[in-house]
Amino acid sequence: MKLKLPHTYVLLFALVVAAALATHVIPAGEYERVDRGGRTVVDPASYQEARSDPASVADVFLAFPRGMSATADIVFFIFIIGGAFGVVNATGAIEGAIEWIIAKGGRGERVIPVLMLVFALAGGSLGMAEETLVFLPALLMVSRRLGYDAITAGAVGLVGAGAGFAGAFMNPFTVGVAQGIAELPLFSGIGYRLVVWVVVTSLAVIHVMRYAARVRSAPEQSGPSPVRGLKRRHTLVLLVVAGTVGAFVVGALQWGWGLLELSGVFVAVAVLAGWLGGLGADEIAEHFIEGAAGITTGALVVGLARGVLVIFDGALVTDTILHALAGAVEKLPRSASVVGMYFVQVLLNFIVPSGSGQAALSIPILAPLGDLVGVTRQTTVLAYQFGDGFTNVLTPTQGYFMAGLAMIGVKWTDWVKFIWPLQCLWLIAGLVLLLAAHALQYGPF
């Protein structure tokens, strides 16, 4: 009898229940938070036990709405993406672009690596993560038309950007934040990080290409449709979408734009693309609603994925776990300390999936510890970067990733079968790169 695997929501709710039970065993404790250069970080010498307040049955059921509240910006961002792409798809522009690519001889073995490199560059320089969701509907259509499956579509965007994010050379949300907390020059050590980016991205592209070659079938044929080829109005719609990406890059770098501003831009995309694509006002509204409704599973899963952290934070055990892990590293031989730091960060990412949040929690503790055991602060930041980045496309507590899988209709359990060999390769490569950095006494420049 074939074993039936649980629904994603069932899996996440089970993790919330497990976290709640764990709070009855793990003692409560906390670090004091201090302001350092405009950032709230932990004071590494301030840990103390706190009054135990383990999660109750009510906390288990409140974890979902509390998680939704904590991730409201991401949740509504996903709904708006769905609505905007509902309008864009209704114009026929994406279908027309796909037909144009295929007519020009576009082949998967060429298209996939090029797209992955684009996403990896965005992840490595701009910190693209949640923004990847914008492109998944179009990637799914491209993948199916070229004869690949939904996992391939997700891999191009999620793994491509994830590789760049993990091996980032100047990601402001991880490298920038962590170096600031560790009191290193911003984006220093970029030469070695470029080597890291090449290694991590190459492993990702090779893995995805090998998978795609195994699953490729005859290209999917579209049924009878009035859309044939790339018409002028389709080109205008695609220019609007491309211009949106450019606007966000400039906005993020020049004006500090985040998800709120990007959400507003995509509302404008829906209106402008619909108008240029020949849709009436009522049609734009109807397709926006249909697109948003179709992405409900992906939007709501973000709040449930945050549930574990909500439970741990509410019971004051998150800091206890970090304190215990840091204490374990301190007891290791000096030669093994960098390895211990690495695996602390990997484990920590399962309960603190936010990159900047993990940096604010762990770097103030591990950087001074590295000073004591002979690990440079640059190497400590690199260990954090790997630990935070590699499992972003694996852990079910990472909200945007789980939302992405829901958007393309891929079960987490099926994704794990695809991603685990790459996870192993990444973890091994990260260890080798860290040991090399430690041997070279990787410094600030």
PDB file of N, CA and C in Angstrom, residues 93-112 115 138-148 216-223 227-230 238:
ATOM      1  N   ALA A  93       0.086  38.000 -23.055  1.00  0.00           N
ATOM      2  CA  ALA A  93       1.464  38.422 -23.301  1.00  0.00           C
ATOM      3  C   ALA A  93       2.478  37.325 -22.976  1.00  0.00           C
ATOM      4  N   ILE A  94       2.284  36.636 -21.868  1.00  0.00           N
ATOM      5  CA  ILE A  94       3.245  35.597 -21.481  1.00  0.00           C
ATOM      6  C   ILE A  94       3.193  34.436 -22.463  1.00  0.00           C
ATOM      7  N   GLU A  95       1.984  34.023 -22.816  1.00  0.00           N
ATOM      8  CA  GLU A  95       1.835  32.952 -23.804  1.00  0.00           C
ATOM      9  C   GLU A  95       2.482  33.343 -25.127  1.00  0.00           C
ATOM     10  N   GLY A  96       2.296  34.600 -25.535  1.00  0.00           N
ATOM     11  CA  GLY A  96       2.905  35.070 -26.775  1.00  0.00           C
ATOM     12  C   GLY A  96       4.419  35.062 -26.706  1.00  0.00           C
ATOM     13  N   ALA A  97       4.972  35.456 -25.553  1.00  0.00           N
ATOM     14  CA  ALA A  97       6.426  35.465 -25.387  1.00  0.00           C
ATOM     15  C   ALA A  97       6.989  34.053 -25.443  1.00  0.00           C
ATOM     16  N   ILE A  98       6.282  33.106 -24.833  1.00  0.00           N
ATOM     17  CA  ILE A  98       6.746  31.716 -24.852  1.00  0.00           C
ATOM     18  C   ILE A  98       6.761  31.183 -26.283  1.00  0.00           C
ATOM     19  N   GLU A  99       5.707  31.446 -27.027  1.00  0.00           N
ATOM     20  CA  GLU A  99       5.651  30.990 -28.421  1.00  0.00           C
ATOM     21  C   GLU A  99       6.777  31.622 -29.245  1.00  0.00           C
ATOM     22  N   TRP A 100       7.080  32.877 -28.948  1.00  0.00           N
ATOM     23  CA  TRP A 100       8.165  33.557 -29.670  1.00  0.00           C
ATOM     24  C   TRP A 100       9.509  32.900 -29.360  1.00  0.00           C
ATOM     25  N   ILE A 101       9.744  32.575 -28.083  1.00  0.00           N
ATOM     26  CA  ILE A 101      11.003  31.931 -27.684  1.00  0.00           C
ATOM     27  C   ILE A 101      11.152  30.582 -28.371  1.00  0.00           C
ATOM     28  N   ILE A 102      10.068  29.798 -28.358  1.00  0.00           N
ATOM     29  CA  ILE A 102      10.119  28.471 -28.977  1.00  0.00           C
ATOM     30  C   ILE A 102      10.335  28.590 -30.482  1.00  0.00           C
ATOM     31  N   ALA A 103       9.659  29.561 -31.116  1.00  0.00           N
ATOM     32  CA  ALA A 103       9.811  29.760 -32.564  1.00  0.00           C
ATOM     33  C   ALA A 103      11.229  30.153 -32.944  1.00  0.00           C
ATOM     34  N   LYS A 104      11.916  30.850 -32.036  1.00  0.00           N
ATOM     35  CA  LYS A 104      13.284  31.279 -32.298  1.00  0.00           C
ATOM     36  C   LYS A 104      14.314  30.204 -31.948  1.00  0.00           C
ATOM     37  N   GLY A 105      13.817  29.024 -31.645  1.00  0.00           N
ATOM     38  CA  GLY A 105      14.738  27.918 -31.355  1.00  0.00           C
ATOM     39  C   GLY A 105      15.159  27.822 -29.906  1.00  0.00           C
ATOM     40  N   GLY A 106      14.366  28.445 -28.998  1.00  0.00           N
ATOM     41  CA  GLY A 106      14.690  28.365 -27.585  1.00  0.00           C
ATOM     42  C   GLY A 106      14.571  26.936 -27.085  1.00  0.00           C
ATOM     43  N   ARG A 107      15.620  26.417 -26.510  1.00  0.00           N
ATOM     44  CA  ARG A 107      15.641  25.049 -25.994  1.00  0.00           C
ATOM     45  C   ARG A 107      15.942  25.097 -24.502  1.00  0.00           C
ATOM     46  N   GLY A 108      15.353  24.123 -23.778  1.00  0.00           N
ATOM     47  CA  GLY A 108      15.494  24.112 -22.329  1.00  0.00           C
ATOM     48  C   GLY A 108      16.927  24.108 -21.860  1.00  0.00           C
ATOM     49  N   GLU A 109      17.787  23.339 -22.554  1.00  0.00           N
ATOM     50  CA  GLU A 109      19.180  23.255 -22.109  1.00  0.00           C
ATOM     51  C   GLU A 109      19.921  24.571 -22.272  1.00  0.00           C
ATOM     52  N   ARG A 110      19.322  25.496 -23.014  1.00  0.00           N
ATOM     53  CA  ARG A 110      19.903  26.839 -23.123  1.00  0.00           C
ATOM     54  C   ARG A 110      19.191  27.814 -22.192  1.00  0.00           C
ATOM     55  N   VAL A 111      17.862  27.720 -22.163  1.00  0.00           N
ATOM     56  CA  VAL A 111      17.063  28.682 -21.408  1.00  0.00           C
ATOM     57  C   VAL A 111      17.273  28.526 -19.903  1.00  0.00           C
ATOM     58  N   ILE A 112      17.282  27.297 -19.403  1.00  0.00           N
ATOM     59  CA  ILE A 112      17.353  27.061 -17.960  1.00  0.00           C
ATOM     60  C   ILE A 112      18.614  27.646 -17.326  1.00  0.00           C
ATOM     61  N   LEU A 115      18.532  31.570 -17.319  1.00  0.00           N
ATOM     62  CA  LEU A 115      17.599  32.121 -16.332  1.00  0.00           C
ATOM     63  C   LEU A 115      18.119  31.926 -14.907  1.00  0.00           C
ATOM     64  N   ALA A 138       5.060  32.745 -14.439  1.00  0.00           N
ATOM     65  CA  ALA A 138       5.597  32.741 -15.797  1.00  0.00           C
ATOM     66  C   ALA A 138       6.576  31.593 -16.001  1.00  0.00           C
ATOM     67  N   LEU A 139       7.405  31.311 -14.994  1.00  0.00           N
ATOM     68  CA  LEU A 139       8.365  30.201 -15.108  1.00  0.00           C
ATOM     69  C   LEU A 139       7.647  28.868 -15.263  1.00  0.00           C
ATOM     70  N   LEU A 140       6.512  28.729 -14.579  1.00  0.00           N
ATOM     71  CA  LEU A 140       5.745  27.487 -14.695  1.00  0.00           C
ATOM     72  C   LEU A 140       5.233  27.302 -16.114  1.00  0.00           C
ATOM     73  N   MET A 141       4.745  28.371 -16.724  1.00  0.00           N
ATOM     74  CA  MET A 141       4.265  28.285 -18.104  1.00  0.00           C
ATOM     75  C   MET A 141       5.400  27.961 -19.067  1.00  0.00           C
ATOM     76  N   VAL A 142       6.544  28.615 -18.882  1.00  0.00           N
ATOM     77  CA  VAL A 142       7.703  28.352 -19.749  1.00  0.00           C
ATOM     78  C   VAL A 142       8.150  26.909 -19.614  1.00  0.00           C
ATOM     79  N   SER A 143       8.229  26.445 -18.368  1.00  0.00           N
ATOM     80  CA  SER A 143       8.698  25.082 -18.119  1.00  0.00           C
ATOM     81  C   SER A 143       7.806  24.048 -18.799  1.00  0.00           C
ATOM     82  N   ARG A 144       6.512  24.195 -18.659  1.00  0.00           N
ATOM     83  CA  ARG A 144       5.587  23.222 -19.244  1.00  0.00           C
ATOM     84  C   ARG A 144       5.629  23.255 -20.767  1.00  0.00           C
ATOM     85  N   ARG A 145       5.736  24.430 -21.331  1.00  0.00           N
ATOM     86  CA  ARG A 145       5.783  24.518 -22.784  1.00  0.00           C
ATOM     87  C   ARG A 145       7.067  23.936 -23.361  1.00  0.00           C
ATOM     88  N   LEU A 146       8.139  23.933 -22.571  1.00  0.00           N
ATOM     89  CA  LEU A 146       9.404  23.361 -23.028  1.00  0.00           C
ATOM     90  C   LEU A 146       9.529  21.877 -22.690  1.00  0.00           C
ATOM     91  N   GLY A 147       8.495  21.329 -22.048  1.00  0.00           N
ATOM     92  CA  GLY A 147       8.487  19.898 -21.773  1.00  0.00           C
ATOM     93  C   GLY A 147       8.991  19.502 -20.406  1.00  0.00           C
ATOM     94  N   TYR A 148       9.104  20.462 -19.497  1.00  0.00           N
ATOM     95  CA  TYR A 148       9.581  20.163 -18.147  1.00  0.00           C
ATOM     96  C   TYR A 148       8.430  20.208 -17.155  1.00  0.00           C
ATOM     97  N   ARG A 216      12.378  15.514 -18.741  1.00  0.00           N
ATOM     98  CA  ARG A 216      11.863  16.181 -19.930  1.00  0.00           C
ATOM     99  C   ARG A 216      11.021  15.229 -20.773  1.00  0.00           C
ATOM    100  N   SER A 217       9.909  15.756 -21.230  1.00  0.00           N
ATOM    101  CA  SER A 217       9.022  15.013 -22.124  1.00  0.00           C
ATOM    102  C   SER A 217       8.791  15.863 -23.358  1.00  0.00           C
ATOM    103  N   ALA A 218       7.844  15.445 -24.180  1.00  0.00           N
ATOM    104  CA  ALA A 218       7.518  16.250 -25.358  1.00  0.00           C
ATOM    105  C   ALA A 218       6.956  17.591 -24.900  1.00  0.00           C
ATOM    106  N   PRO A 219       7.368  18.681 -25.524  1.00  0.00           N
ATOM    107  CA  PRO A 219       6.857  19.999 -25.140  1.00  0.00           C
ATOM    108  C   PRO A 219       5.337  20.038 -25.153  1.00  0.00           C
ATOM    109  N   GLU A 220       4.788  20.694 -24.124  1.00  0.00           N
ATOM    110  CA  GLU A 220       3.330  20.798 -24.013  1.00  0.00           C
ATOM    111  C   GLU A 220       2.782  21.672 -25.136  1.00  0.00           C
ATOM    112  N   GLN A 221       1.745  21.202 -25.757  1.00  0.00           N
ATOM    113  CA  GLN A 221       1.125  21.960 -26.844  1.00  0.00           C
ATOM    114  C   GLN A 221      -0.097  22.694 -26.313  1.00  0.00           C
ATOM    115  N   SER A 222      -0.205  23.955 -26.620  1.00  0.00           N
ATOM    116  CA  SER A 222      -1.380  24.711 -26.190  1.00  0.00           C
ATOM    117  C   SER A 222      -2.538  24.409 -27.133  1.00  0.00           C
ATOM    118  N   GLY A 223      -3.727  24.510 -26.617  1.00  0.00           N
ATOM    119  CA  GLY A 223      -4.907  24.269 -27.427  1.00  0.00           C
ATOM    120  C   GLY A 223      -5.203  25.442 -28.337  1.00  0.00           C
ATOM    121  N   VAL A 227      -4.392  33.712 -29.390  1.00  0.00           N
ATOM    122  CA  VAL A 227      -3.067  34.285 -29.201  1.00  0.00           C
ATOM    123  C   VAL A 227      -2.053  33.465 -29.982  1.00  0.00           C
ATOM    124  N   ARG A 228      -1.407  34.070 -30.943  1.00  0.00           N
ATOM    125  CA  ARG A 228      -0.385  33.372 -31.713  1.00  0.00           C
ATOM    126  C   ARG A 228       0.768  34.330 -31.958  1.00  0.00           C
ATOM    127  N   GLY A 229       1.885  34.043 -31.333  1.00  0.00           N
ATOM    128  CA  GLY A 229       3.041  34.897 -31.517  1.00  0.00           C
ATOM    129  C   GLY A 229       2.988  36.128 -30.624  1.00  0.00           C
ATOM    130  N   LEU A 230       4.015  36.937 -30.737  1.00  0.00           N
ATOM    131  CA  LEU A 230       4.165  38.110 -29.895  1.00  0.00           C
ATOM    132  C   LEU A 230       3.664  39.338 -30.640  1.00  0.00           C
ATOM    133  N   LEU A 238       4.784  43.223 -21.694  1.00  0.00           N
ATOM    134  CA  LEU A 238       6.042  42.658 -21.192  1.00  0.00           C
ATOM    135  C   LEU A 238       7.030  43.745 -20.809  1.00  0.00           C
TER     136      LEU A 238
END
